[in-house]
CSV table of C-alpha atoms and ligand atoms in Angstrom, one decimal:
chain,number,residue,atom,x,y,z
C,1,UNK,CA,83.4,163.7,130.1
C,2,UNK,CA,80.8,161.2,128.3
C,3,UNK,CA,80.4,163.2,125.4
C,4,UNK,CA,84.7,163.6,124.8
C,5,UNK,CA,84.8,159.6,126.1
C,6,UNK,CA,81.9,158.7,123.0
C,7,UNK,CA,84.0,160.9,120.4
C,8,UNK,CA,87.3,159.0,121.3
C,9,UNK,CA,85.2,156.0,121.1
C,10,UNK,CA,83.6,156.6,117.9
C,11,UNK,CA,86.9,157.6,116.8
C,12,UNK,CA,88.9,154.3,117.4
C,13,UNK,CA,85.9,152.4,115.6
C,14,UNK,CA,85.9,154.7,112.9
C,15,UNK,CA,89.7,154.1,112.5
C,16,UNK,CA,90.0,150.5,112.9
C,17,UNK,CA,91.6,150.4,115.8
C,18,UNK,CA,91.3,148.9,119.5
C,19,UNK,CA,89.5,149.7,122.5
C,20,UNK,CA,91.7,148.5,126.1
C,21,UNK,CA,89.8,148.0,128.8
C,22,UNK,CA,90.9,151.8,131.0
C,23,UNK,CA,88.9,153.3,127.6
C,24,UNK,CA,85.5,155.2,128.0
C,25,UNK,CA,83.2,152.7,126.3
C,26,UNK,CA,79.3,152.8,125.9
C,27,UNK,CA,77.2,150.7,128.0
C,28,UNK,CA,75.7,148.6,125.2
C,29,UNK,CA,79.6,148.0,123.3
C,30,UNK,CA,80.4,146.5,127.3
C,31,UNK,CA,77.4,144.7,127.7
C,32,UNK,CA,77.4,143.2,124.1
C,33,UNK,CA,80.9,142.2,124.8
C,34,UNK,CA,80.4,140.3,128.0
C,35,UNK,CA,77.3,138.7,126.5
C,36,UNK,CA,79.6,137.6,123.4
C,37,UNK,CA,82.6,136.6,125.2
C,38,UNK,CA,81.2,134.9,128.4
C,39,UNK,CA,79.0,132.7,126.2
C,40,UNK,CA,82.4,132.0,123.7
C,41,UNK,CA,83.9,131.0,127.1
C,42,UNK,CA,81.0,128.9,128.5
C,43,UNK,CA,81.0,127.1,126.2
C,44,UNK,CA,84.7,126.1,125.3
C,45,UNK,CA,84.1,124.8,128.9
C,46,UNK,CA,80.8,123.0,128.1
C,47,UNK,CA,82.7,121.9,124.9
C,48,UNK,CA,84.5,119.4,126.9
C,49,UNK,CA,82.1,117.3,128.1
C,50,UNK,CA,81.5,115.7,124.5
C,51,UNK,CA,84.8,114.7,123.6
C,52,UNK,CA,86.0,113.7,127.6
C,53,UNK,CA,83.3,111.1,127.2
C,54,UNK,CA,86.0,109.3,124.7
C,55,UNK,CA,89.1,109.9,127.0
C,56,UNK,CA,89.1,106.4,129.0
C,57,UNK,CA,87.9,104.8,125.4
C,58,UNK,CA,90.2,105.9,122.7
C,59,UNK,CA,91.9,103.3,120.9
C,60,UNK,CA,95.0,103.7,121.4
C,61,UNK,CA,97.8,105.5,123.6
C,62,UNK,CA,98.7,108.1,121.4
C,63,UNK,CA,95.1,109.0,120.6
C,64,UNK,CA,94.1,109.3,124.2
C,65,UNK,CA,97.0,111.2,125.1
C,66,UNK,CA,96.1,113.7,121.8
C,67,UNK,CA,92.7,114.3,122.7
C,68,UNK,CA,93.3,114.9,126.6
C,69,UNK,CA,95.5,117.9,124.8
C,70,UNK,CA,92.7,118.4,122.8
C,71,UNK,CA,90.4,118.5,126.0
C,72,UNK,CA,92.7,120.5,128.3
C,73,UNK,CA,93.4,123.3,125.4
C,74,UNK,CA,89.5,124.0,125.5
C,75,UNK,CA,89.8,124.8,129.1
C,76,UNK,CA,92.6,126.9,128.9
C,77,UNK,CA,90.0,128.7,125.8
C,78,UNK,CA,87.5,128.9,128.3
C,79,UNK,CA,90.1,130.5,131.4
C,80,UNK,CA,91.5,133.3,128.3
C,81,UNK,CA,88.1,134.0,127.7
C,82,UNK,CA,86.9,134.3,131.4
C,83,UNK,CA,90.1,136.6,132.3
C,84,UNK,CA,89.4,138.7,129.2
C,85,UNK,CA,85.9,139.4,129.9
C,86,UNK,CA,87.2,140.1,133.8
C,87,UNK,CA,88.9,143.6,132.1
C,88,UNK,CA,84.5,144.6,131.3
C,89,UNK,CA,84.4,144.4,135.0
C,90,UNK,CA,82.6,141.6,136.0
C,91,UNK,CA,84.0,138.6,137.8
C,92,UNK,CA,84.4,135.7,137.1
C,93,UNK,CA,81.9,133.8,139.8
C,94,UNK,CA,78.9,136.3,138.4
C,95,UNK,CA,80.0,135.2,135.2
C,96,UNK,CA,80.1,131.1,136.4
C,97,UNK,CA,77.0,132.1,138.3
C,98,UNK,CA,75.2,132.7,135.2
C,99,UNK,CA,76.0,129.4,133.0
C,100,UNK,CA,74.9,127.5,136.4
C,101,UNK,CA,71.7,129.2,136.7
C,102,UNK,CA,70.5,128.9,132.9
C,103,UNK,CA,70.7,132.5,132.2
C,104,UNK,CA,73.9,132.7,130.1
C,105,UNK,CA,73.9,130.6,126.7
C,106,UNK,CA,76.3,128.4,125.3
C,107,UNK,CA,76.8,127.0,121.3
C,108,UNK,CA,74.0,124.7,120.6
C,109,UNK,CA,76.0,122.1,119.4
C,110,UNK,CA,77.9,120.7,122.8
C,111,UNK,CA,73.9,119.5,123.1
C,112,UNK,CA,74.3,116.5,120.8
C,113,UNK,CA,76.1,113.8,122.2
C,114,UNK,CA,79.1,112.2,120.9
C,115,UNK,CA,78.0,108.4,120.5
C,116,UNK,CA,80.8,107.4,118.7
C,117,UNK,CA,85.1,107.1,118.3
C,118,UNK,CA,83.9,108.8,115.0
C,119,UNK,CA,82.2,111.7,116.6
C,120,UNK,CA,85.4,112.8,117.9
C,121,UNK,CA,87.3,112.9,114.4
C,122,UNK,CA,83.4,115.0,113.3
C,123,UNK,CA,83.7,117.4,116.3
C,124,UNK,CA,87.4,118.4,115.8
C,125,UNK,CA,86.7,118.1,111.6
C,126,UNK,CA,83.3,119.9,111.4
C,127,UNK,CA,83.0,121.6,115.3
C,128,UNK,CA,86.7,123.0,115.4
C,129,UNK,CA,86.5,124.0,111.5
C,130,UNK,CA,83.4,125.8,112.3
C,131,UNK,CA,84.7,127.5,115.1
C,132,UNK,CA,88.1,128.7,113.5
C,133,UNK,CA,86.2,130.1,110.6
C,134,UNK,CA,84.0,132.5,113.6
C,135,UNK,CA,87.1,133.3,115.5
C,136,UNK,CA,89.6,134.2,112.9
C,137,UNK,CA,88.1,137.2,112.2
C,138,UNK,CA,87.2,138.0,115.6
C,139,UNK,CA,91.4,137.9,116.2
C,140,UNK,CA,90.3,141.4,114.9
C,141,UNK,CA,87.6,142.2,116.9
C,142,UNK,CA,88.1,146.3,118.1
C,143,UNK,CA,88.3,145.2,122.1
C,144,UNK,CA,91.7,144.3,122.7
C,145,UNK,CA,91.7,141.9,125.2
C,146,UNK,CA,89.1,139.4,123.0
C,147,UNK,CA,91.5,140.0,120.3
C,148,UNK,CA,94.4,139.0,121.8
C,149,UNK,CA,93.3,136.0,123.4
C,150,UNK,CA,91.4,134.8,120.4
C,151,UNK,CA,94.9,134.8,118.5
C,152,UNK,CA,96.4,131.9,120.6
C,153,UNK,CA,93.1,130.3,120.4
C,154,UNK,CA,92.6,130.0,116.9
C,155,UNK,CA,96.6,128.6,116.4
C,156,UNK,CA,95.2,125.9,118.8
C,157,UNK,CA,92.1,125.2,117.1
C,158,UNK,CA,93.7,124.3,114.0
C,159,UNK,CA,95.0,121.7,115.6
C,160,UNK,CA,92.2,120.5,116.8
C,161,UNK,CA,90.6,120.8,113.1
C,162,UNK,CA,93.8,118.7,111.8
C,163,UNK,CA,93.4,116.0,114.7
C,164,UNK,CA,89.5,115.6,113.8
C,165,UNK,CA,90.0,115.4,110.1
C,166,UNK,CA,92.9,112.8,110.6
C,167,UNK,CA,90.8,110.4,112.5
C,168,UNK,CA,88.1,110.8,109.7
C,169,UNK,CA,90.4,110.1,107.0
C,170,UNK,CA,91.9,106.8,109.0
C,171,UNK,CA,88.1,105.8,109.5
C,172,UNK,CA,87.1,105.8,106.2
C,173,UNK,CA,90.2,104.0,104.5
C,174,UNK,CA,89.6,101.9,107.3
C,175,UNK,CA,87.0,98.6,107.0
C,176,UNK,CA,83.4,99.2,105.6
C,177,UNK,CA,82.4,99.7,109.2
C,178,UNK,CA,84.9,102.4,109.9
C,179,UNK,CA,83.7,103.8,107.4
C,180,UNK,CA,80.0,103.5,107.6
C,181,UNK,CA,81.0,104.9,111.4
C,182,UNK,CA,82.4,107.8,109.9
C,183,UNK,CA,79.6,108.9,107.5
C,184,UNK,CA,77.4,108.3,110.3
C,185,UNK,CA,78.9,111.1,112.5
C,186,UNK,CA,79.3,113.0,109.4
C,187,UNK,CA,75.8,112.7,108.6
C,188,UNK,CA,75.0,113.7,112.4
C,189,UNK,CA,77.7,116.8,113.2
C,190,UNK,CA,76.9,118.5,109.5
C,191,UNK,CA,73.3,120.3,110.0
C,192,UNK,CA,74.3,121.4,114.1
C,193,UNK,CA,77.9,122.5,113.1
C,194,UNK,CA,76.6,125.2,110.1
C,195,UNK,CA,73.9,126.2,113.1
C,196,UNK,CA,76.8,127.5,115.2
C,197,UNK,CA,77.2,130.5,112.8
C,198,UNK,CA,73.9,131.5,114.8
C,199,UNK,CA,70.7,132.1,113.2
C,200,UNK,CA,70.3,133.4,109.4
C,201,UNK,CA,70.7,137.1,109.3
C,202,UNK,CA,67.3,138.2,108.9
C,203,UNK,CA,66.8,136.8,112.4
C,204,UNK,CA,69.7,137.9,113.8
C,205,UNK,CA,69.1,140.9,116.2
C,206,UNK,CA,72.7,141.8,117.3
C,207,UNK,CA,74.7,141.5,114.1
C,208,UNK,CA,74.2,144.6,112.6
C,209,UNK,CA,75.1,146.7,116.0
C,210,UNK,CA,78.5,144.4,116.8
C,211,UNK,CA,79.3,144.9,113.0
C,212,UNK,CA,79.1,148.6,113.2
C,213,UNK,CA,81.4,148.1,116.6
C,214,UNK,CA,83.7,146.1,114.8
C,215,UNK,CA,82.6,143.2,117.2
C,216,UNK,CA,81.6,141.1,113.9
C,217,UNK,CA,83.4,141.6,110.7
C,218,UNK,CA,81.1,139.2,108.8
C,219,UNK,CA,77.1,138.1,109.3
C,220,UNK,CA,76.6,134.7,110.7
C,221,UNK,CA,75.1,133.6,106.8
C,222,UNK,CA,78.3,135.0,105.2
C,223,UNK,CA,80.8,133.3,107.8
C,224,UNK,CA,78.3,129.7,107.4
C,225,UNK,CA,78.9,130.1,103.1
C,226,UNK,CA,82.4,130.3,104.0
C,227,UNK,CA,82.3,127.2,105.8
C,228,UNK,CA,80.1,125.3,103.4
C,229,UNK,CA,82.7,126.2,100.6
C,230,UNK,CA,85.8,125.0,102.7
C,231,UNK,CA,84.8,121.6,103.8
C,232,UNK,CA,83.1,120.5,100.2
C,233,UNK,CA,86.8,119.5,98.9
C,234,UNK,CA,87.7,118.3,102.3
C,235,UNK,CA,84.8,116.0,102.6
C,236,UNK,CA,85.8,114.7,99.2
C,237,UNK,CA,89.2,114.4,100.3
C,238,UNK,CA,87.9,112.2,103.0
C,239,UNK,CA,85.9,110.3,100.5
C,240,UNK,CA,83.1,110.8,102.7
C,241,UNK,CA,79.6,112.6,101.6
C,242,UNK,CA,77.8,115.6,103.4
C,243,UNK,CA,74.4,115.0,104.3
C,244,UNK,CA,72.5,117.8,101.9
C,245,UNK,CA,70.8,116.8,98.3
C,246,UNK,CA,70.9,120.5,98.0
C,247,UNK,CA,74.7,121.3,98.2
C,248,UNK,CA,75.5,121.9,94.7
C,249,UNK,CA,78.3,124.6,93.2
C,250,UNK,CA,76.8,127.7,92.0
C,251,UNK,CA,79.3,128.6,89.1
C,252,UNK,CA,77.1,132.7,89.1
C,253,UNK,CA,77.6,133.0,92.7
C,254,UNK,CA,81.4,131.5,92.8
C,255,UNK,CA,80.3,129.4,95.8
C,256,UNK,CA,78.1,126.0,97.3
C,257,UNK,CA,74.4,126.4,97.4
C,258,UNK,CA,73.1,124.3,100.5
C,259,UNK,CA,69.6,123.5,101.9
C,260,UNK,CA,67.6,125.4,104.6
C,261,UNK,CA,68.8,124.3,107.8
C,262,UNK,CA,66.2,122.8,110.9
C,263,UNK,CA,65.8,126.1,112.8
C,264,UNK,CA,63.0,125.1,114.3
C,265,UNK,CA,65.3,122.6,116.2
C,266,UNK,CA,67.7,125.4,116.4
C,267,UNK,CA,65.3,127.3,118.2
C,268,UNK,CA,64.4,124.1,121.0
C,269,UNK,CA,67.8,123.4,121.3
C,270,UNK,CA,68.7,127.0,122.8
C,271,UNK,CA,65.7,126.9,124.9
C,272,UNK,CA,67.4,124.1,126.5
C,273,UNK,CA,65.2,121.0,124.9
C,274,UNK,CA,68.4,119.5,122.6
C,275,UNK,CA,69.0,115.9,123.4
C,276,UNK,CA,72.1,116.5,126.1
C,277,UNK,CA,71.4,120.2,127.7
C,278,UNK,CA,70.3,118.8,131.1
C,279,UNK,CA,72.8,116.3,131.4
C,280,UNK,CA,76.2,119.1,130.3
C,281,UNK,CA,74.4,121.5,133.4
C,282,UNK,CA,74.0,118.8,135.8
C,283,UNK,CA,77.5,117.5,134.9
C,284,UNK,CA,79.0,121.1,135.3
C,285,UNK,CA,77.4,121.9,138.3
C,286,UNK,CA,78.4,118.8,140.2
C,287,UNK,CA,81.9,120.1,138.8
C,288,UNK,CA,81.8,123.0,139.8
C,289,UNK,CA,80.3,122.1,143.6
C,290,UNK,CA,83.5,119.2,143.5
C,291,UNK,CA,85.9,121.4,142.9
C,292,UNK,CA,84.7,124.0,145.7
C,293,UNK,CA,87.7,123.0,147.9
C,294,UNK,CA,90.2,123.4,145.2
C,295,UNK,CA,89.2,127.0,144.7
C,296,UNK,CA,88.9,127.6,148.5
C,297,UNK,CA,92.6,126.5,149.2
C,298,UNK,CA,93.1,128.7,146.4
C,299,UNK,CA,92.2,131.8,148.0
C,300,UNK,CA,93.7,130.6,151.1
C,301,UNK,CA,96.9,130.6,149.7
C,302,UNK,CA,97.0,133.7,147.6
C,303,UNK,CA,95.8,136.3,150.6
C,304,UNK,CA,98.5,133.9,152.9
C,305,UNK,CA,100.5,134.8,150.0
C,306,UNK,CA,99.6,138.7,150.3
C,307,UNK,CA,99.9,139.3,153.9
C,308,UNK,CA,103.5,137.2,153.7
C,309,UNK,CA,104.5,140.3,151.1
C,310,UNK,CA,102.8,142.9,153.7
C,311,UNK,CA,104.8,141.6,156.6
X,1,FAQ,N1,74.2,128.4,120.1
X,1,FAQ,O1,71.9,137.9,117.1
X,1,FAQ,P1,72.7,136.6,117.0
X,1,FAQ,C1,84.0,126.5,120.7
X,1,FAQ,C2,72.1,133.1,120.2
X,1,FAQ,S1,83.2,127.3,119.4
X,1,FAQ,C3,73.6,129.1,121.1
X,1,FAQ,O2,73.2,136.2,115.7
X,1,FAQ,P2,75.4,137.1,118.0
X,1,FAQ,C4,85.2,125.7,120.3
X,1,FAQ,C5,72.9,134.4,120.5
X,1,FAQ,O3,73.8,134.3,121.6
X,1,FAQ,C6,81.5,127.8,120.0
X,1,FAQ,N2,73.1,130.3,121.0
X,1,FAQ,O4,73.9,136.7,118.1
X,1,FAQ,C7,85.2,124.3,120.8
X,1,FAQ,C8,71.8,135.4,120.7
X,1,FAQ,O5,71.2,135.2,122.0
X,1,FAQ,P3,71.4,136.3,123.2
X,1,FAQ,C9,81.5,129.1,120.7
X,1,FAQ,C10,73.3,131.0,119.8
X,1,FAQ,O6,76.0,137.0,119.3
X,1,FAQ,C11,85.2,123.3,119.8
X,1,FAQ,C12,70.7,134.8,119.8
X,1,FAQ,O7,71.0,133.5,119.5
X,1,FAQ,N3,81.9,130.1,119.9
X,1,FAQ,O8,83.5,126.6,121.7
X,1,FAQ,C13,74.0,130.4,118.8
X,1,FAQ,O9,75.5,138.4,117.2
X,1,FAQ,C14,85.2,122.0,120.2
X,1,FAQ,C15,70.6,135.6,118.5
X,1,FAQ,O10,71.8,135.4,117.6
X,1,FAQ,C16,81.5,131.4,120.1
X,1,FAQ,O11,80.8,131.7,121.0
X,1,FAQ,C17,74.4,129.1,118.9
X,1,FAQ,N4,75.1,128.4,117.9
X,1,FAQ,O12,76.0,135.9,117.0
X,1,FAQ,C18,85.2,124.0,122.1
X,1,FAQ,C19,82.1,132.4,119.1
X,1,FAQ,N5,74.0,131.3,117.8
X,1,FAQ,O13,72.8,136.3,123.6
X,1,FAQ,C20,85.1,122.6,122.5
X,1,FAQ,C21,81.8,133.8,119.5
X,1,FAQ,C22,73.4,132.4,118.2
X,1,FAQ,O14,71.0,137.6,122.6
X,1,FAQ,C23,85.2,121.6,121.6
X,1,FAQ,N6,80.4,134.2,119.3
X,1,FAQ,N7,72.9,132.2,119.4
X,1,FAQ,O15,70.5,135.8,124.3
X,1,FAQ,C24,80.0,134.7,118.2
X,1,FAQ,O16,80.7,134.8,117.2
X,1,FAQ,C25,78.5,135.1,118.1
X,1,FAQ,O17,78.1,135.2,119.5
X,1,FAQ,C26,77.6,134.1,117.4
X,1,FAQ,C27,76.1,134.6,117.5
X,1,FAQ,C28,78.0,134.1,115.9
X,1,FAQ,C29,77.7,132.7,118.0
């Protein structure tokens, strides 16, 4: 049964096409997949934190009530995510069990704090457009269910990219402080936001495996030039500048040549030493113990629910 379950598998890969969740699949596809997917949802849940900081503070009513969309549509990322990776078998409080203990990663960059009403326009210009260029192509990742839920996502992210580049632009046709505000967060986000792409290649140890799945359709340093090469005109569109003396246009290569990014602080800020990891895990685990009532009234009422339908 293994051996007919790894041909059908190696089939669907080799044709480009999906894997559902009742399909025979090999332990390493599962396990990459809930390693992937529950970290993608950790931290759209950790993601919050940064931009809730500005709720009570944003300057007017119509921003406020934009980012508490802004907020809430992460969450709802987060609960797609959980539920899809659910269908690889594992539940959801081992999967909340291991973000609380520290033995699940989440993006780096929900590490730096946002200081500033400019921060928010960076995370949804530089955070959001990095994350739609990662998830786009993952709309066609070969397990269905991440597919499928990475579709709605990505409409809302663009959203959230829009939102983030509109407060930019308003900052920096704004006084010489909004401005200065907005280069500032600029200056801050750029270097962290191309270090979500993940590591360069040559240091990457699962690429090549979740390529060959059809996990990844391009390397983290391919997805990052992508990135580079998009927001160069937006940035000038801003009128703002990116914070890299070696971001120049490569006419041979067709795209931006950039400087080596600071993997060293890479590197310290996924072993938990960035400026803001202990405060997002104490924050989320006084969440999470908060909202332990809210979760047990849920239960109570969906198996009152289920014995109501037995009777
Ligand atoms: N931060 O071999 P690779 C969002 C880890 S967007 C922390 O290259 P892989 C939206 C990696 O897990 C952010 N750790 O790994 C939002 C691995 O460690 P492991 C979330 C990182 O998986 C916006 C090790 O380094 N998006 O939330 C990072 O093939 C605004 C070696 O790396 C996703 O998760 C990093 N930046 O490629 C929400 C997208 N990079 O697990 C709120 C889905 C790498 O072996 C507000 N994920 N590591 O212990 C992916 O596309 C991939 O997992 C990559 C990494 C590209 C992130």
């Amino acid at each position: 049964e293994q051996r007919a379950g790894q041909e059908r598998f190696d089939q669907i890969i080799a044709e480009d096409s999906r894997i559902e969740p009742s399909d025979w699949m090999p332990e390493g596809y599962r396990k990459t997949l809930v390693r992937q997917m529950s970290q993608h949802a950790h931290s759209e849940i950790i993601g919050m934190q940064p931009e809730a900081n500005w709720i009570t503070r944003a300057p007017s009513l119509k921003r406020k009530m934009i980012l508490m969309a802004k907020v809430q549509d992460e969450a709802g990322h987060g609960l797609y995510l959980y539920s899809a990776t659910e269908t690889l078998g594992v539940p959801r409080e081992e999967l909340v069990r291991q973000l609380l203990d520290g033995e699940a990663k989440y993006s780096s960059i929900f590490n730096y704090p946002a200081m500033t009403w400019a921060d928010v326009g960076a995370i949804g210009w530089l955070v959001d457009g990095a994350a739609i260029q990662n998830q786009v192509p993952l709309c066609r990742a070969s397990f269905a269910p991440y597919g499928r839920a990475m579709v709605r996502i990505c409409k809302e992210e663009s959203f959230h990219q829009r939102q983030g580049w509109e407060i930019l632009y308003e900052l920096s046709h704004g006084t010489p402080e909004q401005k200065a505000m907005a280069q500032d967060a600029v200056n801050r986000f750029y270097g962290p936001a191309l270090q979500m792409f993940g590591p360069p290649d040559d240091d990457s140890p699962n690429s090549q495996q979740s390529m060959a799945w059809n996990i990844k359709r391009f390397s983290n340093d391919e997805l990052r030039q992508r990135f580079v090469d998009m927001i160069v005109p937006q940035a000038e569109a801003l009128g703002l500048t990116l914070p890299d003396p070696d971001l120049k246009w490569n006419e041979e290569r067709g795209h931006y040549d950039f400087g080596e990014l600071d993997w060293d602080e890479f590197m310290s800020v996924i072993k938990g030493k960035g400026p803001c990891n202990v405060q997002r895990m104490q924050h989320r685990r006084a969440a999470h113990e908060n909202g332990a009532w809210v979760r047990e009234a849920a239960a109570a009422y969906a198996e009152k629910q289920a014995r109501r339908q037995q009777d």
